[in-house]
Amino acid sequence: MSTKSSEEILSANQNPRITWEGCSVLLDINDGDRVLFARLTAGSKVKIGNKNCSLQPLIGCPFGSSFQVEVGEEGPFLSRVVPSTEGNNLGEKMDCQNMEECRDNRTLVDNNTAQSLTSEDIDDMRRKGATGDEIVEALIANSSTFEKKTAFSQEKYRIKKQKKYAPGVLLRRPFARRIVHASLAELQPSHSETSTSIDQLEDACDKESSPASDLVNMEESSNVNLETVSNLAASPKTNKSIKAGEKAPLEAIKSWKENGFSSLIIAAPDLDAWSIVKELVPLLSYSAPFVIYHQYLQPLATCMHNLQTEKMAIDMQISEPWLREYQVLPSRTHPHMQMSSSGGYLLSGIRITAIDQPQPN
Amino acid sequence: MLPIDPTKKLSFNRCIMYGDLVIVYERYDSMKPVKVSENGVLQNRFGVFKHSNWIGKQFGSKVFSSKGGFIYLLAPTPELWTLVLSHRTQILYIADISFVVMYLEIVPGCVVLESGTGSGSLTTSLARAVAPNGHVYTFDFHEQRAASAREDFERTGLSSLVTVGVRDIQGEGFPDEFLGRADSVFLDLPQPWLAIPSVAKMLQQDGVLCAFSPCIEQVQKSCETLKTYFTDIRTFEVLLHTYEVREGNLGSWQDSDGCLGTLKSCKKRHRSTNGLENSSPQTILARRNSEARGHTGYLTFARLKCDM
């Protein structure tokens, strides 16, 4: 996603949807359990569970491909998983069954004796070179309750065991949305849920960073994930961006002063919104929109009130988006049980001219 | 609407000229699009406004009518356009639009397919996201609606980024010229599952699809069809709460002299207050608006399976 890399693509006439040595990727581990950045080099490694795996096998693979941790003679390695039609068959099987599903959990007794394989047995299988999938199958075969489960909870059981014994890695392109979630997860582990406020902010960033525009990133906090900031700042969308931490050239500053900025995005969770807004909103050109994110409502309410009193902006609104994810399955569709209930608040508005008197025509 | 033309790069900073599209802001929740013309006149409850008086003023200016009423003249943006466009169909609003553009990973240079075009609310934001060198191909089976949309894109200056086609995507699928070319696809159709096999052919590998459906039964059917070609199938709903803010003076129970400390009684106290004792400070109060859009539609996203 960096400018340099996109030049590399152009020069080598490479397909940007296939990874190359040295490119930055996002690794989605176990279906969103963990998302992290990585640079694909011959020497780079990633730790999955308690195993260190080389990222070498990921080079030259299309984005979107999946890998599984296997253990070979030279230790653990990542092996490409070719998508099979198994998932679909299972889905169809479930479709047919679920309507007349007659199994239920009336005979299920939770006394920890359902699984007859011990952890020693599993270790033994591993030593003999069994793959993760084989272990999962063995666990299913040795579970006395598996057959009594509904098709849906069988699937749940399988996924749970697969995550543990055959962890998967999904190779993703580092797009803004995914970067945000990866870095959010790093910054605040409890907020790894998708957050719409952040999406809207990021979307605003995307909109403003068309190739003809400057993206100025003011960073006051020092503990922010710098990699994220530089990744965003160096995205191919912004060919004139000022890198985080670098001083803007005088020429650029002069142009900003004369013309004003065409939009403003503030996300400074530890600062008082009004104290920044009153300094930065006057730098906007008239009619330019702004968005201020805060995790608390009150600072934005005060800020909105002050902007109104000072007649600095119109069309103001404080909104709180709520992103609700749904489980969609035949006859089993409902909102997710666990979700983030608020990603924070947004104050948006449009800057207006200061002149407030009828002018003689 | 977009700074595509480098000479007009700083469009917000430009002064209003004849031929410009301005968004007239009358008051909160009351805006309308106006093309500035030589003998044009805008008449509303705030008076009579001559377009000729607007020439040379900056976007964002407040202008007055002869009787002292005022309006603001704003530069058009996709966000404002969504609020003022003429509704020929149900439209997508800003919260859904932001999420869709973000999730579909649309960046400058992308090729995006859309059906139906409807009133062009989402299309306008898609066009901005792919600018300056990408393109949005949007299809509607309603000939007149497609024509009106084309006129709108002409008006908003987006016609170089958007092509409107007349085609029944559910019945015929997307045209073959887009085979394997689309970065992302957006469907807002009554039976999206009929178009999904065609979408799978149009998308580049790892490309993303979004289907918008108001009803859960539609989502159910779409998801069943998606399983054959797509992975990472996820369905969301975006709800938006808005807040109202006011300045108030909540009476203190101790100060109330037996009267109830309501917002009303503060006024009385306010008048008589000279001493510090009685003057409780003004507070900024915020509460959720009681009216909200309870539901717009479900957004189902999916990523084309990677079978290379």
XYZ file of C-alpha atoms in Angstrom:
669
model
C 0.000 0.000 0.000
C 2.998 2.289 0.277
C 3.834 4.621 -2.576
C 7.107 2.889 -3.141
C 5.453 -0.463 -3.427
C 2.914 0.774 -5.914
C 5.754 2.099 -8.041
C 7.383 -1.283 -7.792
C 4.210 -2.850 -9.075
C 4.110 -0.518 -12.027
C 7.717 -1.058 -12.961
C 7.557 -4.813 -12.666
C 4.125 -4.844 -14.290
C 3.036 -6.995 -11.415
C -0.499 -7.966 -10.509
C -1.326 -5.911 -7.391
C -3.621 -8.706 -6.253
C -0.705 -11.111 -5.836
C 1.887 -10.655 -3.085
C 5.538 -9.984 -3.841
C 8.679 -10.086 -1.780
C 8.847 -7.024 0.444
C 5.168 -6.109 0.246
C 3.130 -5.239 3.319
C 0.212 -7.466 4.141
C -2.341 -7.961 6.856
C -2.550 -11.389 8.395
C -5.969 -12.358 9.677
C -5.382 -15.158 12.154
C -8.193 -17.571 12.998
C -10.991 -15.637 11.359
C -10.447 -12.280 13.023
C -9.128 -13.449 16.421
C -5.960 -11.510 15.719
C -5.054 -9.206 12.832
C -1.498 -8.016 12.345
C 0.769 -6.288 9.885
C 3.658 -8.078 8.293
C 6.195 -7.463 5.612
C 6.757 -10.475 3.392
C 10.464 -11.234 3.308
C 12.308 -14.509 3.209
C 13.304 -14.094 6.859
C 10.072 -12.753 8.382
C 8.183 -14.910 10.827
C 4.855 -14.865 12.589
C 3.928 -16.490 15.867
C 0.697 -18.417 15.741
C -0.290 -20.063 18.977
C 3.051 -21.289 20.293
C 4.588 -21.860 16.876
C 6.867 -19.596 14.870
C 6.216 -19.868 11.153
C 8.131 -18.375 8.256
C 6.148 -16.090 5.944
C 8.127 -17.280 2.924
C 5.276 -19.521 1.608
C 2.999 -16.463 1.389
C 5.134 -14.723 -1.230
C 3.629 -14.892 -4.705
C 0.203 -15.972 -3.491
C -2.994 -14.107 -4.351
C -4.474 -11.913 -1.639
C -7.407 -13.754 -0.147
C -5.652 -17.115 0.042
C -5.756 -19.136 3.246
C -3.015 -21.038 5.015
C -2.888 -23.528 7.824
C -0.178 -24.305 10.315
C 1.248 -27.755 9.649
C 4.111 -29.436 11.435
C 6.777 -30.994 9.242
C 10.178 -32.499 9.858
C 11.782 -29.066 10.035
C 9.166 -27.711 12.417
C 5.940 -25.801 11.885
C 5.239 -24.233 8.521
C 2.365 -22.492 6.726
C 0.693 -24.542 4.064
C -1.720 -23.171 1.471
C -5.276 -24.386 1.846
C -7.053 -24.787 -1.456
C -10.703 -23.949 -0.957
C -12.846 -27.018 -1.294
C -16.554 -27.307 -1.831
C -16.880 -28.999 1.537
C -18.181 -25.847 3.188
C -21.010 -25.628 0.711
C -22.011 -29.241 1.016
C -22.136 -28.815 4.730
C -24.250 -25.716 4.292
C -26.690 -27.632 2.110
C -26.748 -30.492 4.546
C -27.665 -28.043 7.241
C -30.359 -26.485 5.079
C -32.091 -29.802 4.598
C -31.811 -30.771 8.204
C -32.601 -27.632 10.054
C -36.283 -27.494 9.242
C -36.996 -30.891 10.663
C -34.194 -30.803 13.192
C -35.294 -33.220 15.886
C -32.100 -33.397 17.888
C -31.832 -31.285 20.981
C -29.737 -31.185 24.126
C -32.087 -32.975 26.533
C -29.666 -35.875 26.990
C -26.526 -33.788 27.121
C -24.791 -34.054 30.476
C -21.888 -31.700 30.987
C -19.557 -33.869 33.083
C -16.354 -33.552 31.065
C -16.376 -37.214 30.027
C -17.652 -36.737 26.488
C -14.141 -36.611 25.005
C -12.223 -39.842 25.324
C -8.997 -38.538 23.768
C -6.589 -37.205 26.392
C -4.074 -34.449 25.818
C -1.372 -37.127 25.950
C -3.098 -38.922 23.077
C -3.124 -35.714 21.073
C 0.540 -35.003 21.776
C 1.282 -38.540 20.666
C -0.615 -38.026 17.404
C 1.350 -34.846 16.823
C 4.648 -36.630 17.354
C 3.593 -39.159 14.772
C 3.033 -36.310 12.305
C -0.737 -35.979 12.318
C -2.014 -32.782 10.700
C -4.271 -30.375 12.552
C -7.238 -31.504 10.513
C -6.598 -35.128 11.394
C -6.544 -34.223 15.073
C -9.851 -32.385 14.714
C -11.384 -35.424 12.992
C -10.056 -37.676 15.756
C -11.547 -35.408 18.407
C -14.898 -35.581 16.639
C -14.729 -39.350 16.264
C -13.934 -39.730 19.953
C -16.600 -37.349 21.174
C -19.521 -39.329 22.501
C -21.864 -36.357 22.231
C -20.973 -35.091 18.741
C -23.548 -37.191 16.920
C -26.263 -36.040 19.285
C -25.569 -32.382 18.592
C -27.626 -30.409 16.081
C -25.964 -29.826 12.727
C -25.465 -26.234 13.754
C -23.661 -26.979 16.991
C -21.633 -29.693 15.231
C -20.345 -26.995 12.941
C -19.624 -24.753 15.929
C -17.678 -27.569 17.610
C -15.663 -28.212 14.465
C -14.730 -24.529 14.071
C -13.723 -24.270 17.731
C -11.434 -27.276 17.498
C -10.021 -26.169 14.160
C -9.007 -22.824 15.633
C -7.095 -24.633 18.344
C -5.492 -27.511 16.468
C -5.330 -26.204 12.908
C -5.098 -22.399 13.189
C -5.614 -20.602 9.896
C -4.083 -17.473 8.405
C -5.854 -15.393 5.808
C -3.746 -13.135 3.597
C -5.357 -9.703 3.215
C -4.528 -6.482 1.407
C -3.833 -3.706 3.907
C -6.839 -1.495 3.236
C -7.797 1.403 5.470
C -10.687 -0.424 7.097
C -8.563 -3.406 7.971
C -5.659 -1.285 9.167
C -7.965 0.574 11.497
C -9.241 -2.618 12.999
C -5.784 -4.088 13.296
C -4.404 -0.997 15.021
C -7.482 -0.486 17.140
C -7.110 -4.028 18.329
C -3.507 -3.289 19.203
C -4.299 -0.049 20.986
C -7.375 -1.137 22.840
C -7.765 -4.872 22.873
C -11.315 -4.536 24.146
C -12.364 -2.541 21.084
C -11.490 -4.987 18.363
C -15.143 -5.047 17.378
C -16.007 -3.209 14.206
C -16.816 0.355 15.014
C -18.874 2.448 12.640
C -17.652 5.777 13.933
C -14.172 4.796 12.954
C -15.426 3.602 9.591
C -17.095 6.902 8.951
C -13.956 8.770 9.953
C -11.825 6.558 7.782
C -14.232 6.979 4.947
C -13.892 10.716 5.373
C -10.111 10.323 5.193
C -10.444 8.306 2.013
C -12.673 10.898 0.426
C -10.308 13.704 1.161
C -7.197 11.939 0.082
C -7.766 11.898 -3.645
C -4.540 12.319 -5.608
C -5.115 16.031 -6.057
C -5.176 16.784 -2.355
C -2.836 17.134 0.588
C -3.423 15.072 3.660
C -1.987 16.710 6.723
C -1.704 14.528 9.732
C -1.256 16.270 13.039
C -0.320 13.844 15.734
C 0.011 14.942 19.305
C 0.149 11.637 21.086
C 3.376 9.704 21.004
C 2.083 6.234 21.728
C 0.051 5.882 18.549
C 0.882 3.029 16.255
C 3.360 4.786 14.014
C 3.283 2.096 11.419
C -0.402 2.752 10.887
C 0.103 6.452 10.550
C 2.894 6.108 8.040
C 1.033 3.430 6.139
C -1.943 5.722 5.777
C 0.147 8.747 4.986
C 2.058 6.917 2.314
C -0.952 5.401 0.651
C -0.941 5.799 -3.146
C -3.990 7.998 -2.791
C -1.909 10.852 -1.469
C 0.991 11.608 -3.713
C 1.842 14.853 -1.952
C 1.210 13.842 1.622
C 3.346 15.165 4.416
C 4.715 12.273 6.394
C 3.869 12.093 10.062
C 6.462 13.888 12.123
C 7.910 15.742 9.161
C 7.680 19.492 8.835
C 5.558 20.706 5.954
C 7.381 22.703 3.283
C 6.877 26.474 3.581
C 5.266 26.572 0.177
C 2.579 24.151 1.296
C 1.957 26.067 4.507
C 1.569 29.279 2.532
C -0.922 27.655 0.178
C -2.949 26.290 3.094
C -3.027 29.706 4.721
C -4.232 31.378 1.554
C -6.749 28.827 0.434
C -7.817 27.187 3.635
C -8.252 23.465 4.119
C -11.093 21.736 2.344
C -11.936 19.508 5.292
C -11.023 18.800 8.890
C -11.069 15.562 10.822
C -10.271 15.542 14.525
C -9.891 12.402 16.575
C -8.123 13.320 19.796
C -9.774 11.305 22.525
C -7.725 12.801 25.370
C -8.131 16.459 24.476
C -10.959 18.891 25.029
C -12.715 19.118 21.660
C -13.446 22.844 21.829
C -9.852 23.809 22.600
C -8.714 22.233 19.305
C -11.759 23.155 17.275
C -11.527 26.868 18.011
C -7.957 26.865 16.692
C -8.444 24.606 13.688
C -11.894 25.422 12.318
C -10.750 28.959 11.333
C -8.130 27.331 9.085
C -10.889 25.742 6.974
C -12.097 27.431 3.834
C -15.701 28.602 3.984
C -18.320 25.941 3.218
C -15.812 23.205 4.110
C -17.092 20.292 6.215
C -15.556 19.021 9.452
C -15.980 15.927 11.619
C -14.881 15.592 15.215
C -14.792 12.226 16.888
C -14.899 11.776 20.636
C -15.528 8.788 22.808
C -17.569 10.944 25.205
C -20.668 12.944 24.370
C -20.207 15.931 26.650
C -17.100 17.493 25.061
C -18.858 17.432 21.700
C -22.055 18.926 23.123
C -20.083 21.837 24.598
C -18.156 22.209 21.368
C -21.326 22.286 19.273
C -22.875 24.865 21.569
C -19.815 27.099 21.321
C -19.642 26.808 17.534
C -23.294 27.837 17.432
C -22.846 30.794 19.765
C -19.776 32.008 17.899
C -21.620 31.554 14.571
C -18.711 29.603 13.150
C -20.625 26.705 11.626
C -24.020 25.471 10.460
C -25.669 22.153 9.678
C -24.250 20.723 12.881
C -25.189 17.326 14.160
C -24.023 15.007 16.872
C -24.558 11.417 15.917
C -23.789 8.058 17.392
C -23.713 5.192 14.945
C -24.429 1.675 16.043
C -23.230 -1.160 13.889
C -25.230 -4.323 14.460
C -23.994 -7.529 12.971
C -26.381 -10.393 12.221
C -25.951 -14.108 12.177
C -27.727 -15.216 9.016
C -28.446 -18.931 8.830
C -31.473 -20.852 7.634
C -34.112 -20.458 10.383
C -31.443 -19.159 12.764
C -31.108 -15.485 11.871
C -30.704 -12.976 14.668
C -28.398 -10.118 15.740
C -25.095 -11.209 17.232
C -25.211 -11.825 20.950
C -21.977 -9.952 21.644
C -21.239 -6.623 20.032
C -19.901 -3.186 20.745
C -22.847 -0.982 21.620
C -21.172 2.345 20.900
C -18.067 3.305 19.000
C -18.258 6.916 20.188
C -19.764 10.130 18.916
C -19.323 12.345 15.878
C -19.904 16.053 15.621
C -20.161 17.191 12.018
C -20.803 20.602 10.519
C -19.943 23.126 7.829
C -17.842 26.242 8.310
C -19.436 29.550 7.320
C -18.149 33.064 6.714
C -17.893 35.341 9.701
C -19.756 38.257 8.083
C -23.082 38.576 9.828
C -24.427 41.976 8.729
C -26.584 42.716 5.699
C -24.170 44.295 3.281
C -25.150 47.315 1.215
C -25.809 46.140 -2.315
C -18.783 18.955 -6.931
C -15.343 17.376 -7.119
C -11.978 19.006 -7.631
C -11.308 16.950 -10.769
C -10.305 19.962 -12.825
C -6.929 21.131 -11.486
C -7.734 24.771 -12.245
C -10.744 24.483 -9.962
C -8.867 22.469 -7.388
C -9.764 24.599 -4.406
C -13.418 24.601 -5.213
C -14.470 25.721 -1.720
C -12.330 28.801 -1.984
C -13.705 29.797 -5.380
C -16.237 32.607 -5.702
C -19.734 31.894 -6.946
C -20.235 32.299 -10.707
C -23.163 31.953 -13.078
C -23.794 28.323 -13.898
C -22.653 27.091 -10.490
C -24.684 24.618 -8.503
C -25.100 25.916 -4.947
C -26.844 24.289 -2.034
C -29.072 26.885 -0.410
C -29.231 26.341 3.327
C -32.426 27.924 4.627
C -32.321 26.483 8.114
C -31.575 23.184 9.764
C -33.149 20.384 7.699
C -34.227 22.737 4.947
C -31.920 22.910 1.957
C -32.352 23.003 -1.798
C -30.089 22.832 -4.857
C -30.053 25.948 -7.055
C -28.307 26.578 -10.373
C -27.099 30.195 -10.353
C -28.500 31.983 -13.415
C -28.390 35.552 -14.687
C -32.003 36.509 -14.039
C -32.568 33.862 -11.416
C -34.579 34.599 -8.314
C -35.061 32.457 -5.251
C -38.196 33.067 -3.279
C -38.851 31.446 0.064
C -40.263 32.267 3.478
C -37.196 34.417 4.206
C -37.794 36.738 1.281
C -36.697 37.261 -2.309
C -33.086 36.577 -3.247
C -31.616 37.662 -6.576
C -28.967 35.298 -7.918
C -27.075 38.297 -9.299
C -26.324 39.383 -5.713
C -24.533 36.089 -5.100
C -21.931 36.503 -7.845
C -18.413 36.983 -6.529
C -19.328 35.864 -3.009
C -17.478 32.955 -1.478
C -19.171 29.620 -0.908
C -20.221 29.543 2.738
C -21.489 33.149 2.620
C -24.621 34.387 4.296
C -26.819 36.424 1.946
C -29.791 38.615 2.861
C -33.133 39.287 1.200
C -34.584 42.755 0.859
C -36.672 42.146 3.956
C -33.673 41.080 6.013
C -34.144 37.324 5.914
C -31.019 35.287 5.242
C -29.755 32.045 3.773
C -26.327 30.432 3.356
C -24.849 29.439 0.012
C -22.919 26.193 0.286
C -20.654 24.356 -2.122
C -22.205 21.048 -3.209
C -20.762 17.833 -1.724
C -22.060 14.270 -2.040
C -23.251 14.499 1.595
C -25.343 17.600 0.903
C -26.538 16.213 -2.433
C -27.952 13.160 -0.652
C -30.037 15.545 1.476
C -31.379 17.651 -1.411
C -31.736 15.309 -4.399
C -35.191 14.547 -5.740
C -36.372 11.177 -4.511
C -37.395 8.956 -7.391
C -36.869 5.902 -5.193
C -35.963 5.108 -1.597
C -32.351 6.280 -1.149
C -29.292 5.396 0.914
C -28.254 7.872 3.598
C -24.887 8.953 4.866
C -24.329 6.314 7.589
C -24.966 3.419 5.208
C -23.069 5.141 2.395
C -19.932 5.657 4.515
C -19.933 2.066 5.642
C -20.467 0.729 2.114
C -17.693 2.834 0.543
C -15.327 1.815 3.327
C -16.143 -1.894 3.305
C -16.036 -2.151 -0.487
C -12.472 -0.780 -0.260
C -13.148 1.789 -2.943
C -10.175 4.042 -3.645
C -9.196 6.296 -6.560
C -8.918 4.290 -9.769
C -11.413 1.547 -8.869
C -14.011 0.194 -11.283
C -17.345 -0.160 -9.471
C -20.577 -1.736 -10.734
C -23.927 -0.728 -9.249
C -27.544 -1.721 -9.758
C -30.090 -0.152 -9.504
C -29.166 3.443 -9.925
C -32.315 4.674 -8.214
C -32.002 8.343 -7.320
C -28.199 8.272 -7.507
C -27.552 9.025 -3.845
C -24.914 6.315 -3.316
C -23.649 6.711 -6.894
C -22.570 10.289 -6.120
C -20.371 9.127 -3.231
C -19.040 6.173 -5.246
C -18.010 8.618 -7.979
C -16.059 10.736 -5.513
C -14.343 7.672 -4.089
C -13.098 6.437 -7.492
C -12.121 9.912 -8.785
C -10.131 11.026 -10.680
C -9.246 7.974 -12.790
C -11.733 5.282 -11.747
C -15.268 4.776 -13.011
C -18.724 3.822 -11.770
C -20.972 1.858 -14.132
C -24.500 1.977 -12.795
C -27.568 0.220 -14.205
C -31.300 0.665 -13.779
C -34.045 -1.139 -15.676
C -36.247 1.966 -15.591
C -35.465 4.043 -18.664
C -36.836 7.340 -17.369
C -35.126 6.943 -14.013
C -31.809 6.295 -15.740
C -32.303 9.424 -17.848
C -33.056 11.562 -14.772
C -29.978 10.159 -13.050
C -27.855 11.052 -16.072
C -29.192 14.624 -15.910
C -28.338 14.783 -12.209
C -24.745 13.624 -12.766
C -24.454 16.277 -15.474
C -25.711 18.858 -13.006
C -23.336 17.800 -10.244
C -20.413 17.607 -12.659
C -19.833 13.871 -12.233
C -20.741 12.646 -15.706
C -17.121 11.919 -16.609
C -16.952 9.440 -13.712
C -20.348 7.745 -14.015
C -21.980 5.842 -16.875
C -25.674 5.056 -16.509
C -26.965 2.045 -18.432
C -30.513 0.760 -18.883
C -30.520 -2.955 -18.137
C -32.371 -5.521 -16.061
C -29.453 -6.845 -14.013
C -31.581 -9.442 -12.202
C -32.720 -10.880 -15.514
C -29.634 -10.441 -17.697
C -26.707 -9.995 -15.332
C -24.007 -7.375 -15.877
C -22.681 -6.916 -19.442
C -19.831 -9.229 -20.490
C -17.475 -6.313 -21.100
C -16.928 -6.143 -17.318
C -15.910 -9.803 -16.909
C -13.204 -9.972 -14.226
C -12.801 -6.182 -14.236
C -14.811 -4.933 -11.261
C -13.054 -4.059 -8.006
C -16.382 -4.025 -6.186
C -20.088 -4.398 -6.861
C -23.100 -2.921 -5.106
C -26.592 -4.376 -5.469
C -29.822 -2.720 -4.390
C -32.344 -4.976 -6.083
C -35.531 -6.700 -4.946
C -34.067 -10.156 -5.668
C -30.295 -9.735 -5.417
C -29.708 -13.494 -5.384
C -30.641 -13.614 -9.076
C -27.732 -11.288 -9.906
C -25.120 -12.915 -7.645
C -23.832 -15.514 -10.177
C -23.169 -12.663 -12.621
C -21.442 -10.605 -9.904
C -19.093 -13.520 -9.214
C -17.991 -13.402 -12.871
C -17.520 -9.627 -12.919
C -15.389 -9.282 -9.792
C -11.623 -9.467 -9.758
C -10.239 -12.102 -7.428
C -10.676 -11.125 -3.773
C -13.179 -8.440 -4.877
C -15.992 -7.411 -2.543
C -19.751 -7.404 -3.053
C -22.391 -5.561 -1.056
C -26.102 -6.255 -1.274
C -28.538 -3.859 0.374
C -31.932 -5.309 1.291
C -34.604 -3.900 3.579
C -36.047 -7.302 4.503
C -34.399 -10.163 6.343
C -35.991 -12.740 4.031
C -34.094 -11.179 1.122
C -30.869 -11.367 3.138
C -31.535 -15.012 3.907
C -31.941 -15.925 0.235
C -28.920 -13.836 -0.827
C -26.689 -15.471 1.779
C -27.696 -18.940 0.616
C -26.717 -18.096 -2.965
C -23.541 -16.292 -1.884
C -22.143 -19.438 -0.216
C -21.435 -20.995 -3.616
C -19.114 -18.245 -4.854
C -18.159 -16.102 -1.873
C -16.577 -16.259 1.579
C -16.489 -13.855 4.531
C -20.233 -13.361 4.229
C -21.278 -10.836 6.861
C -24.511 -8.947 7.393
C -24.765 -5.622 9.210
C -27.264 -2.960 10.013
C -26.182 0.608 10.725
C -28.364 2.508 13.143
C -27.804 6.184 13.777
C -28.819 8.065 16.901
C -28.707 11.839 16.771
C -28.492 14.191 19.738
C -29.977 17.568 20.528
C -27.990 20.090 22.536
C -29.306 23.009 24.572
C -28.084 25.360 27.199
C -30.022 25.107 30.421
C -30.000 26.006 34.034
C -31.072 23.178 36.239
C -32.357 24.429 39.551
C -30.788 23.126 42.687
C -33.080 21.501 45.185
C -31.544 23.472 48.092
C -32.099 26.809 46.328
C -35.643 26.188 45.346
C -37.335 27.608 48.479
C -39.929 24.931 48.275
C -40.575 25.510 44.579
C -39.720 22.759 42.186
C -36.362 23.297 40.548
C -37.483 23.025 36.991
C -36.022 24.640 33.921
C -38.883 27.143 34.002
C -38.192 28.399 37.485
C -34.595 29.107 36.554
C -35.737 32.016 34.425
C -37.279 33.764 37.400
C -34.208 33.255 39.461
C -32.056 34.403 36.604
C -33.759 37.785 36.531
C -33.433 38.412 40.216
C -29.900 37.164 40.460
C -27.199 39.586 41.323
C -25.634 37.693 44.155
C -23.587 34.599 43.594
C -25.696 32.494 45.942
C -28.545 31.856 43.573
C -26.837 31.757 40.234
C -26.300 28.158 39.374
C -24.074 27.935 36.306
C -25.496 27.386 32.833
C -25.035 23.833 31.744
C -24.863 22.319 28.286
C -27.340 19.492 28.114
C -27.470 16.786 25.481
C -30.063 14.140 24.876
C -30.947 11.675 22.183
C -33.472 12.887 19.649
C -36.650 10.984 20.228
C -37.206 10.492 16.539
C -34.826 8.323 14.588
C -34.799 6.170 11.506
C -35.332 2.780 13.093
C -34.270 0.776 10.068
C -32.926 1.405 6.589
C -31.758 -1.933 5.292
C -29.404 -4.829 5.910
C -25.989 -4.635 4.302
C -24.569 -8.009 3.321
C -20.906 -8.085 2.316
C -18.982 -10.970 0.805
C -15.580 -11.561 -0.724
C -15.107 -13.589 -3.882
C -13.490 -16.956 -3.130
C -9.893 -17.135 -4.117
C -9.521 -20.273 -6.249
C -6.269 -19.546 -8.050
